[in-house]
Coordinates of C-alpha atoms in Angstrom, one line a residue:
Chain A
M302 CA -74.9 3.4 -40.9
P303 CA -78.4 2.3 -38.9
E304 CA -81.2 0.9 -40.7
S305 CA -84.3 3.4 -40.7
M306 CA -87.1 2.2 -38.3
T307 CA -90.4 1.1 -39.3
L308 CA -93.8 2.4 -38.3
E309 CA -94.1 -0.2 -35.6
S310 CA -90.6 0.2 -34.1
L311 CA -91.2 4.0 -34.1
Q312 CA -94.7 3.5 -32.3
A313 CA -92.9 0.9 -29.8
L314 CA -90.4 3.5 -28.6
I315 CA -93.3 6.3 -28.1
D316 CA -95.1 3.8 -26.1
G317 CA -91.9 3.4 -23.7
S318 CA -92.7 6.8 -22.6
P319 CA -95.2 7.5 -20.0
F320 CA -95.7 10.7 -20.9
L321 CA -96.0 10.3 -24.6
R322 CA -98.5 7.3 -24.6
F323 CA -100.5 10.0 -21.9
L324 CA -100.4 12.4 -24.8
G325 CA -102.0 9.4 -26.8
L326 CA -99.5 9.4 -29.6
T327 CA -99.8 7.5 -32.7
V328 CA -97.6 7.2 -35.6
T329 CA -100.0 7.6 -38.7
S330 CA -97.1 7.6 -41.7
I331 CA -93.3 7.7 -42.0
D332 CA -91.1 8.8 -45.1
P333 CA -87.5 7.8 -44.3
G334 CA -86.4 9.1 -47.7
A335 CA -87.7 12.2 -47.1
S336 CA -86.8 12.0 -43.0
T337 CA -90.5 12.8 -42.4
V338 CA -92.9 11.4 -39.7
V339 CA -96.6 11.9 -38.9
L340 CA -98.0 11.8 -35.4
E341 CA -101.6 12.1 -34.2
A342 CA -102.5 13.2 -30.7
T343 CA -106.0 12.7 -29.2
L344 CA -107.4 15.5 -26.6
R345 CA -108.3 14.4 -23.1
P346 CA -109.5 16.1 -20.1
E347 CA -106.2 16.7 -18.6
L348 CA -105.1 18.6 -21.7
E349 CA -107.5 21.3 -21.9
R350 CA -106.9 24.9 -21.5
R351 CA -109.7 25.3 -19.3
G352 CA -112.3 23.1 -18.0
A353 CA -114.9 21.9 -20.7
S354 CA -113.1 24.5 -23.5
A355 CA -112.4 21.5 -25.7
Q356 CA -109.2 23.8 -26.7
W357 CA -106.0 22.1 -26.1
H358 CA -103.5 24.0 -23.5
G359 CA -100.0 25.0 -25.1
G360 CA -98.3 22.5 -23.2
P361 CA -99.2 19.5 -24.9
L362 CA -98.9 21.3 -28.2
A363 CA -95.0 22.2 -27.4
A364 CA -94.7 18.5 -26.0
L365 CA -96.3 16.9 -29.3
I366 CA -93.7 19.2 -31.2
D367 CA -90.9 18.2 -29.2
S368 CA -91.4 14.7 -29.9
A369 CA -92.5 14.8 -33.5
G370 CA -89.3 16.5 -34.2
D371 CA -87.3 13.8 -32.0
Y372 CA -88.8 10.9 -33.9
A373 CA -88.2 12.2 -37.2
V374 CA -84.7 12.3 -36.5
A375 CA -84.9 8.8 -34.7
L376 CA -86.1 7.2 -38.1
N377 CA -83.0 7.2 -39.7
L378 CA -80.6 6.9 -36.5
G379 CA -82.6 4.1 -34.9
A380 CA -83.1 5.3 -31.7
A381 CA -84.4 8.7 -29.7
V382 CA -82.0 11.5 -29.5
P383 CA -81.8 14.5 -26.5
T384 CA -83.4 17.8 -27.6
I385 CA -81.0 20.3 -27.3
N386 CA -83.7 23.4 -27.8
F387 CA -86.9 24.1 -29.4
R388 CA -88.9 27.4 -30.7
V389 CA -92.7 27.0 -31.0
D390 CA -94.8 29.8 -32.5
Y391 CA -98.6 29.5 -31.7
L392 CA -100.7 30.4 -34.7
R393 CA -104.6 29.6 -33.7
P394 CA -106.1 28.2 -30.8
A395 CA -106.3 24.1 -31.2
L396 CA -110.1 23.2 -31.1
T397 CA -110.4 19.9 -32.6
A398 CA -110.0 16.8 -30.7
T399 CA -107.3 15.3 -33.0
L400 CA -104.1 17.2 -33.9
T401 CA -101.9 16.0 -36.5
A402 CA -98.1 16.9 -36.2
T403 CA -95.6 16.7 -39.5
A404 CA -91.9 16.8 -38.6
R405 CA -89.3 16.9 -41.6
V406 CA -85.5 17.0 -40.9
R407 CA -84.1 20.1 -42.6
R408 CA -80.4 19.5 -42.0
S409 CA -78.9 16.0 -40.2
G410 CA -75.1 17.0 -39.3
R411 CA -72.5 15.0 -37.4
T412 CA -73.3 17.1 -33.9
V413 CA -76.9 18.4 -34.6
A414 CA -79.8 17.9 -36.5
I415 CA -82.5 20.6 -37.3
V416 CA -86.4 19.8 -37.8
D417 CA -89.2 21.6 -38.7
I418 CA -92.7 20.5 -37.1
D419 CA -96.1 21.8 -38.3
V420 CA -99.1 21.0 -36.2
A421 CA -102.5 21.3 -37.9
D422 CA -106.2 20.5 -36.5
A423 CA -108.6 18.0 -37.9
E424 CA -109.6 20.6 -40.7
G425 CA -106.1 21.2 -41.6
R426 CA -105.7 24.4 -39.9
L427 CA -102.2 25.5 -38.9
C428 CA -102.3 25.6 -35.1
A429 CA -98.5 26.0 -34.0
I430 CA -95.2 25.3 -35.8
G431 CA -91.8 24.2 -34.2
R432 CA -88.1 24.3 -34.8
A433 CA -86.0 22.2 -33.0
C434 CA -82.6 21.4 -32.5
Y435 CA -81.5 17.5 -31.4
S436 CA -78.1 16.2 -30.9
S437 CA -76.9 13.7 -33.4
Q438 CA -76.4 11.2 -30.7
P439 CA -78.5 9.0 -29.1
G440 CA -78.5 9.5 -25.2
Chain B
M1474 CA -103.8 50.4 -14.5
P1475 CA -104.7 46.8 -13.2
E1476 CA -103.9 45.9 -9.7
S1477 CA -101.3 43.3 -9.3
M1478 CA -102.6 39.7 -8.5
T1479 CA -102.1 38.0 -5.1
L1480 CA -100.5 34.6 -4.6
E1481 CA -104.1 33.1 -3.9
S1482 CA -105.6 34.6 -6.9
L1483 CA -102.8 33.8 -9.3
Q1484 CA -103.4 30.1 -7.7
A1485 CA -106.6 30.0 -8.3
L1486 CA -106.1 31.4 -11.9
I1487 CA -103.7 28.0 -12.3
D1488 CA -106.2 26.0 -10.6
G1489 CA -108.8 27.0 -13.5
S1490 CA -106.6 25.0 -16.1
P1491 CA -107.1 21.2 -16.2
F1492 CA -103.7 20.9 -17.7
L1493 CA -101.8 22.8 -15.1
R1494 CA -103.8 21.0 -12.3
F1495 CA -102.8 17.8 -13.8
L1496 CA -99.0 19.2 -13.5
G1497 CA -99.8 20.1 -9.8
L1498 CA -98.5 23.7 -10.4
T1499 CA -98.0 25.7 -7.1
V1500 CA -97.2 29.3 -6.8
T1501 CA -94.6 29.3 -4.3
S1502 CA -93.7 33.3 -4.4
I1503 CA -94.3 36.5 -6.4
D1504 CA -92.8 39.7 -6.3
P1505 CA -95.1 42.2 -8.1
G1506 CA -92.2 45.2 -8.2
A1507 CA -89.7 42.8 -10.0
S1508 CA -92.3 41.1 -12.0
T1509 CA -91.3 37.7 -10.9
V1510 CA -93.1 34.6 -10.3
V1511 CA -91.9 31.1 -8.7
L1512 CA -94.1 28.0 -9.5
E1513 CA -93.2 24.7 -8.5
A1514 CA -94.2 21.3 -10.3
T1515 CA -94.2 17.8 -9.0
L1516 CA -93.6 14.6 -10.6
R1517 CA -96.0 12.1 -11.5
P1518 CA -95.9 8.7 -13.3
E1519 CA -97.5 10.0 -16.4
L1520 CA -95.0 12.9 -16.8
E1521 CA -91.9 10.6 -16.8
R1522 CA -89.7 10.4 -19.9
R1523 CA -89.5 6.6 -19.7
G1524 CA -91.4 4.2 -17.3
A1525 CA -89.8 4.3 -13.8
S1526 CA -86.8 6.3 -14.3
A1527 CA -87.7 9.3 -12.3
Q1528 CA -86.7 11.6 -15.0
W1529 CA -89.1 14.2 -16.3
H1530 CA -90.2 14.2 -19.8
G1531 CA -89.1 17.2 -21.7
G1532 CA -92.5 18.2 -22.6
P1533 CA -93.8 18.9 -19.1
L1534 CA -90.6 21.0 -18.6
A1535 CA -91.6 23.3 -21.5
A1536 CA -95.2 23.4 -20.4
L1537 CA -93.9 24.4 -16.9
I1538 CA -91.5 27.3 -18.7
D1539 CA -94.6 28.6 -20.7
S1540 CA -97.3 28.6 -17.8
A1541 CA -94.6 30.3 -15.6
G1542 CA -93.8 32.8 -18.1
D1543 CA -97.5 33.6 -18.6
Y1544 CA -98.1 34.1 -14.8
A1545 CA -95.2 36.5 -14.5
V1546 CA -97.0 38.5 -17.2
A1547 CA -100.3 37.8 -15.6
L1548 CA -99.2 39.1 -12.4
N1549 CA -99.4 42.7 -13.2
L1550 CA -102.0 42.3 -15.8
G1551 CA -104.5 40.7 -13.7
A1552 CA -105.2 38.1 -16.1
A1553 CA -103.5 35.4 -18.4
V1554 CA -102.3 36.3 -21.7
P1555 CA -101.8 34.2 -25.2
T1556 CA -98.3 32.7 -25.7
I1557 CA -96.9 34.0 -29.1
N1558 CA -94.0 32.0 -29.0
F1559 CA -91.3 30.6 -26.8
R1560 CA -87.6 28.8 -26.7
V1561 CA -86.3 26.0 -24.7
D1562 CA -83.2 24.9 -24.1
Y1563 CA -82.5 21.7 -22.1
L1564 CA -79.4 21.9 -19.7
R1565 CA -79.4 18.8 -18.0
P1566 CA -81.7 15.8 -17.0
A1567 CA -84.2 16.9 -14.5
L1568 CA -84.2 14.1 -11.8
T1569 CA -85.8 15.6 -8.6
A1570 CA -89.9 14.9 -7.8
T1571 CA -89.8 18.7 -7.6
L1572 CA -88.8 21.4 -9.9
T1573 CA -89.0 25.3 -9.7
A1574 CA -89.8 27.7 -12.3
T1575 CA -88.8 31.1 -11.7
A1576 CA -90.2 33.7 -14.4
R1577 CA -89.0 37.5 -14.6
V1578 CA -90.5 39.8 -16.9
R1579 CA -87.4 41.6 -19.2
R1580 CA -89.7 43.8 -20.6
S1581 CA -93.4 44.6 -20.7
G1582 CA -94.4 46.9 -23.8
R1583 CA -97.9 47.6 -25.3
T1584 CA -97.8 44.9 -28.0
V1585 CA -95.6 42.1 -26.1
A1586 CA -94.1 40.9 -23.1
I1587 CA -90.7 39.1 -22.7
V1588 CA -90.3 36.9 -20.3
D1589 CA -87.0 34.9 -19.1
I1590 CA -87.7 31.4 -17.0
D1591 CA -85.5 29.2 -15.4
V1592 CA -86.2 25.7 -14.2
A1593 CA -84.0 24.2 -11.4
D1594 CA -84.2 20.8 -9.3
A1595 CA -84.6 20.4 -6.0
E1596 CA -80.8 20.7 -5.6
G1597 CA -80.8 24.1 -7.5
R1598 CA -78.9 22.7 -10.5
L1599 CA -80.4 24.5 -13.6
C1600 CA -82.3 22.0 -16.0
A1601 CA -83.9 24.0 -18.6
I1602 CA -84.1 27.6 -19.5
G1603 CA -86.8 29.2 -21.6
R1604 CA -87.5 32.8 -23.1
A1605 CA -91.0 33.5 -24.1
C1606 CA -93.0 36.1 -25.8
Y1607 CA -96.4 36.8 -24.9
S1608 CA -99.4 39.4 -25.9
S1609 CA -99.8 42.3 -23.8
Q1610 CA -103.5 41.7 -24.4
P1611 CA -105.4 39.2 -22.0
G1612 CA -107.3 36.8 -24.5
Chain C
M951 CA -106.5 46.7 -46.9
P952 CA -103.6 48.4 -48.5
E953 CA -102.3 47.2 -51.8
S954 CA -99.7 45.0 -52.5
M955 CA -96.3 46.4 -53.2
T956 CA -94.7 46.1 -56.2
L957 CA -91.1 44.6 -57.0
E958 CA -89.7 48.0 -57.4
S959 CA -91.4 49.8 -54.6
L960 CA -90.1 47.0 -52.4
Q961 CA -86.6 47.7 -53.5
A962 CA -87.0 51.6 -53.0
L963 CA -88.1 50.7 -49.5
I964 CA -84.8 48.6 -48.9
D965 CA -82.5 51.3 -50.6
G966 CA -83.8 53.8 -47.9
S967 CA -82.0 51.8 -45.3
P968 CA -78.0 52.5 -45.2
F969 CA -77.6 48.8 -43.6
L970 CA -79.4 46.9 -46.5
R971 CA -77.9 49.2 -49.1
F972 CA -74.6 48.1 -47.6
L973 CA -75.7 44.6 -47.6
G974 CA -76.4 45.0 -51.4
L975 CA -79.9 43.2 -51.1
T976 CA -81.8 43.3 -54.4
V977 CA -85.5 41.7 -54.7
T978 CA -85.4 39.1 -57.3
S979 CA -88.9 38.0 -57.0
I980 CA -92.1 38.7 -55.4
D981 CA -95.4 36.5 -55.3
P982 CA -98.0 38.6 -53.5
G983 CA -100.6 35.8 -53.2
A984 CA -98.2 33.6 -51.8
S985 CA -96.9 36.2 -49.3
T986 CA -93.3 35.2 -50.5
V987 CA -90.4 37.3 -51.3
V988 CA -86.9 36.5 -52.7
L989 CA -83.5 38.8 -51.8
E990 CA -80.2 38.2 -53.3
A991 CA -77.2 39.2 -51.4
T992 CA -73.7 39.9 -52.5
L993 CA -70.8 39.2 -50.4
R994 CA -68.0 42.2 -50.0
P995 CA -65.1 42.0 -48.0
E996 CA -66.4 43.7 -44.9
L997 CA -68.8 40.6 -44.3
E998 CA -66.6 38.0 -44.5
R999 CA -65.8 35.8 -41.4
R1000 CA -62.2 35.6 -41.5
G1001 CA -60.0 38.0 -44.2
A1002 CA -59.7 36.3 -47.5
S1003 CA -61.8 33.3 -46.6
A1004 CA -64.7 34.0 -48.9
Q1005 CA -67.0 32.7 -46.3
W1006 CA -69.9 34.8 -44.9
H1007 CA -69.8 36.0 -41.3
G1008 CA -73.0 34.7 -39.6
G1009 CA -73.9 38.4 -38.7
P1010 CA -74.7 39.4 -42.2
L1011 CA -76.5 36.1 -42.8
A1012 CA -79.1 37.0 -39.6
A1013 CA -79.4 40.4 -41.1
L1014 CA -80.3 38.8 -44.4
I1015 CA -82.8 36.3 -42.6
D1016 CA -84.5 39.5 -40.4
S1017 CA -84.7 42.0 -43.6
A1018 CA -86.0 39.1 -46.0
G1019 CA -88.9 38.0 -43.4
D1020 CA -89.9 41.9 -42.6
Y1021 CA -90.2 42.3 -46.7
A1022 CA -92.3 39.5 -46.9
V1023 CA -94.9 40.8 -44.3
A1024 CA -94.6 44.3 -46.1
L1025 CA -95.4 43.0 -49.4
N1026 CA -98.9 43.0 -48.2
L1027 CA -99.1 45.7 -45.8
G1028 CA -97.4 48.0 -47.4
A1029 CA -94.6 48.9 -45.1
A1030 CA -91.7 47.7 -43.3
V1031 CA -92.6 46.4 -39.5
P1032 CA -91.0 46.2 -36.2
T1033 CA -89.3 42.6 -35.8
I1034 CA -90.4 41.2 -32.4
N1035 CA -88.0 38.6 -32.4
F1036 CA -86.1 35.9 -34.6
R1037 CA -84.1 32.4 -34.4
V1038 CA -81.7 31.7 -36.8
D1039 CA -80.2 28.0 -37.6
Y1040 CA -76.8 27.7 -39.1
L1041 CA -76.7 24.8 -41.0
R1042 CA -73.4 24.9 -43.3
P1043 CA -70.6 27.5 -44.2
A1044 CA -72.1 30.0 -46.6
L1045 CA -69.2 30.3 -49.4
T1046 CA -70.6 31.7 -52.7
A1047 CA -70.6 35.1 -53.4
T1048 CA -74.4 35.4 -53.7
L1049 CA -77.0 33.9 -51.2
T1050 CA -80.5 33.8 -51.8
A1051 CA -83.0 34.4 -49.1
T1052 CA -86.5 33.2 -49.5
A1053 CA -89.0 34.4 -47.1
R1054 CA -92.7 33.2 -46.6
V1055 CA -95.5 34.5 -44.3
R1056 CA -96.9 31.4 -42.5
R1057 CA -99.5 33.5 -40.8
S1058 CA -100.4 37.0 -40.3
G1059 CA -102.6 37.7 -37.7
R1060 CA -103.6 41.3 -36.2
T1061 CA -101.1 41.6 -33.7
V1062 CA -98.1 39.4 -35.4
A1063 CA -97.1 37.9 -38.4
I1064 CA -94.8 34.8 -38.3
V1065 CA -92.4 34.2 -41.5
D1066 CA -90.1 31.3 -42.4
I1067 CA -87.0 32.4 -44.2
D1068 CA -84.7 29.7 -46.1
V1069 CA -81.1 31.2 -47.1
A1070 CA -79.3 29.1 -49.9
D1071 CA -76.2 29.5 -51.5
A1072 CA -75.4 30.1 -55.4
E1073 CA -75.4 26.1 -55.8
G1074 CA -78.9 25.9 -53.8
R1075 CA -77.5 24.5 -50.9
L1076 CA -79.2 25.7 -47.6
C1077 CA -77.1 27.3 -45.5
A1078 CA -79.4 28.9 -42.7
I1079 CA -82.8 29.3 -41.7
G1080 CA -84.7 31.3 -39.7
R1081 CA -88.1 32.0 -38.1
A1082 CA -89.2 35.1 -37.6
C1083 CA -92.1 37.0 -35.7
Y1084 CA -92.8 40.9 -36.4
S1085 CA -95.5 43.4 -35.2
S1086 CA -98.4 43.5 -38.0
Q1087 CA -98.5 47.5 -37.2
P1088 CA -95.9 49.3 -39.3
G1089 CA -93.8 51.6 -37.3
Chain D
M624 CA -58.1 22.1 -20.1
P625 CA -57.1 25.1 -22.0
E626 CA -55.8 28.2 -20.3
S627 CA -58.6 31.1 -20.2
M628 CA -58.1 33.8 -22.8
T629 CA -56.7 37.5 -21.8
L630 CA -58.7 40.7 -22.9
E631 CA -55.8 41.3 -25.7
S632 CA -55.9 37.7 -27.2
L633 CA -59.6 37.9 -27.2
Q634 CA -59.3 41.2 -29.0
A635 CA -56.8 40.1 -31.4
L636 CA -59.4 37.1 -32.1
I637 CA -62.3 39.5 -33.0
D638 CA -59.7 41.6 -35.2
G639 CA -59.0 38.7 -37.5
S640 CA -62.6 38.9 -38.7
P641 CA -63.3 41.8 -41.3
F642 CA -67.0 41.8 -40.3
L643 CA -66.2 42.3 -36.7
R644 CA -63.4 44.9 -37.3
F645 CA -66.2 46.9 -39.6
L646 CA -68.5 46.6 -36.1
G647 CA -66.0 48.4 -34.4
L648 CA -66.1 45.6 -31.9
T649 CA -64.1 46.5 -28.6
V650 CA -63.6 43.9 -25.4
T651 CA -63.9 46.3 -22.5
S652 CA -63.9 43.6 -19.7
I653 CA -63.9 39.8 -19.4
D654 CA -64.4 37.4 -16.3
P655 CA -63.2 34.0 -17.3
G656 CA -64.4 32.7 -13.6
A657 CA -67.9 33.8 -14.4
S658 CA -67.4 33.1 -18.2
T659 CA -68.7 36.7 -18.7
V660 CA -67.4 39.2 -21.5
V661 CA -68.7 42.8 -22.2
L662 CA -68.2 44.1 -25.7
E663 CA -68.5 47.7 -27.0
A664 CA -70.1 48.6 -30.5
T665 CA -69.9 51.9 -32.1
L666 CA -72.5 52.9 -34.7
R667 CA -71.4 53.8 -38.1
P668 CA -73.3 55.2 -41.2
E669 CA -73.6 51.8 -42.7
L670 CA -75.4 50.1 -39.7
E671 CA -78.1 52.8 -39.5
R672 CA -81.6 51.8 -39.8
R673 CA -82.8 54.8 -42.0
G674 CA -80.3 57.4 -43.5
A675 CA -79.6 60.1 -40.9
S676 CA -81.6 58.3 -38.1
A677 CA -79.0 57.4 -35.5
Q678 CA -81.0 54.4 -35.1
W679 CA -79.3 50.9 -35.2
H680 CA -80.6 48.8 -37.7
G681 CA -81.4 45.4 -36.0
G682 CA -78.9 43.4 -38.3
P683 CA -76.0 44.8 -36.6
L684 CA -77.5 44.1 -33.2
A685 CA -78.4 40.6 -33.9
A686 CA -74.7 40.2 -35.3
L687 CA -73.4 41.7 -31.8
I688 CA -75.0 39.3 -30.0
D689 CA -74.2 36.3 -31.8
S690 CA -70.6 37.6 -31.7
A691 CA -70.6 38.4 -27.9
G692 CA -71.9 35.2 -27.2
D693 CA -69.5 33.4 -29.2
Y694 CA -66.4 35.0 -27.4
A695 CA -67.8 34.5 -24.0
V696 CA -67.4 30.3 -24.9
A697 CA -64.1 31.3 -26.6
L698 CA -62.9 32.8 -23.1
N699 CA -62.6 29.5 -21.8
L700 CA -62.2 27.2 -24.5
G701 CA -59.5 29.4 -26.2
A702 CA -61.1 29.7 -29.7
A703 CA -64.2 30.9 -31.4
V704 CA -66.7 28.1 -31.8
P705 CA -69.4 27.5 -34.9
T706 CA -72.8 29.0 -33.9
I707 CA -75.7 26.4 -34.1
N708 CA -78.6 28.9 -33.5
F709 CA -79.7 32.0 -31.6
R710 CA -82.9 34.1 -30.6
V711 CA -83.0 37.6 -30.6
D712 CA -85.6 39.8 -29.0
Y713 CA -85.8 43.3 -29.7
L714 CA -87.0 45.2 -26.7
R715 CA -86.4 49.0 -27.7
P716 CA -85.0 51.2 -30.2
A717 CA -81.3 51.4 -30.2
L718 CA -80.7 55.2 -30.3
T719 CA -77.2 55.7 -28.7
A720 CA -74.0 56.0 -30.7
T721 CA -72.3 53.0 -28.5
L722 CA -74.0 49.7 -27.2
T723 CA -72.7 47.3 -25.1
A724 CA -73.3 43.5 -25.0
T725 CA -72.7 41.4 -22.0
A726 CA -72.6 37.7 -22.5
R727 CA -72.9 35.2 -19.9
V728 CA -72.4 31.5 -20.3
R729 CA -75.1 29.7 -18.7
R730 CA -74.1 26.0 -19.2
S731 CA -71.0 24.6 -21.0
G732 CA -71.2 20.7 -21.8
R733 CA -69.3 18.6 -24.1
T734 CA -71.4 19.2 -26.9
V735 CA -72.8 22.5 -26.8
A736 CA -72.7 25.7 -24.8
I737 CA -75.8 28.1 -24.1
V738 CA -75.1 31.9 -23.6
D739 CA -77.4 34.5 -22.7
I740 CA -76.6 38.2 -24.2
D741 CA -78.0 41.5 -23.0
V742 CA -77.3 44.6 -25.2
A743 CA -78.0 47.9 -23.9
D744 CA -77.4 51.5 -25.0
A745 CA -75.4 54.3 -23.5
E746 CA -77.9 55.0 -20.7
G747 CA -78.0 51.4 -19.6
R748 CA -81.5 50.8 -21.1
L749 CA -82.0 47.4 -22.6
C750 CA -82.4 47.4 -26.1
A751 CA -81.9 43.4 -27.5
I752 CA -81.7 40.3 -25.5
G753 CA -80.3 37.3 -27.3
R754 CA -79.7 33.6 -26.4
A755 CA -77.4 31.6 -28.3
C756 CA -76.2 27.8 -28.3
Y757 CA -72.6 26.9 -30.0
S758 CA -70.9 23.9 -30.9
S759 CA -68.4 23.1 -27.7
Q760 CA -65.8 22.1 -30.6
P761 CA -63.7 24.8 -32.1
G762 CA -63.9 24.9 -35.8

């Protein structure tokens, strides 16, 4: 069984992806025992829904959800895994410059892992929720 | 009942979103009768999964799916609509510089509209498919 | 704003549906403040995956998820609501005669309500999880 | 590579499940080359939404979708497969005594298979659509 990743090694994995670096993803906390990862993303002009709206476009939120779920699986597997599918529900416009994604593995089996991801704004209001299914085999 | 949008007015709507402009979205064809829209996206370094991999990250694919579905609804409503939720299934790595998303409205009701979106690479191989639910009220 | 339903009125609503009566659904607890409903279902031979397997077929589990979510919304709306869509993830075979579904509303807006539903077996093992979207208008 | 199933062997597989027999599922056509299966279900009083409503409850529709997708995968694998997850979107009330589910495999990989399922009433109106992900390993 692989060792759990550290916050630093998870951050290095994220920084290896041009797109995730562009999203400005930072790992803010990990809990290998609870298979939970918390990531933070910061708005930049290219990620806005409309010009000068200070509202996040839904696309980067979906990407944040997918990534947070992936790294929650990676935490105990030691490597990123292919996403099989995921669902996003948008609950409220995301209007703060920083967003927090909390991902928790609900079940990690031999074939697939299922993860729930909550995205909240800087005031703790839930903006979007995701449920994602990943292959259990790094690839 | 609102008039259908033209290819030009749909493109203008897309260009009003910094994120979609960043994705380089181009409307390549519309069919108001079939409630179908075809969009093209072009890879740029910030959208890659890994550096110099020439592979699209799954996040921009999800964003492309959500947007193509939204504009298929907009085509006959005359305005973009809020996404309620969507599902993405990843079928194959997306490895060509251009991708095509074909969105078709399956049902447009008073409350919500349901759209299917297929994303294919430049050789016509299906890379990801989406199913999305939008509010029928522009907002 | 409508009054919250009681456990008895929710049970009466369920008993008005031949299919839910057939599933043997019992409301075991409600929490209107937390918008949470717990339902119990009991296996009968017609609901088995294979003959004499004592394993639930996935179909009734999906129906249990959809119903539990619906009644969590009904709890504070006062009436059952149309399901717009839902997702089920199967985590483990369901092998005990009784199953418990716990449904919790994540967001109740003007147009739609989003609910999470966990299905556990009699030993508390998670067998399936659902995420469902309902119209906020009874109908 | 296993041989494709025949209409008769697929029907026998379905008849081995008490729940599917209860749903009255009949295989009406198969197309192994296109990985497509068409099933028919017939309403019985226990499957109604409300008493004497002649309207199908959404639960059996979800079960029909899950099963049709499963047998579309089974057609070329030779055996039923575990469902990993699926999504159902309800488009219209299902009000005819017979319903038809058409399932088509969109992608069959080493780990999972993805299937689209359309459910139409006896007049050909689309009532619900499903998208489902199955394990590629019979189990």
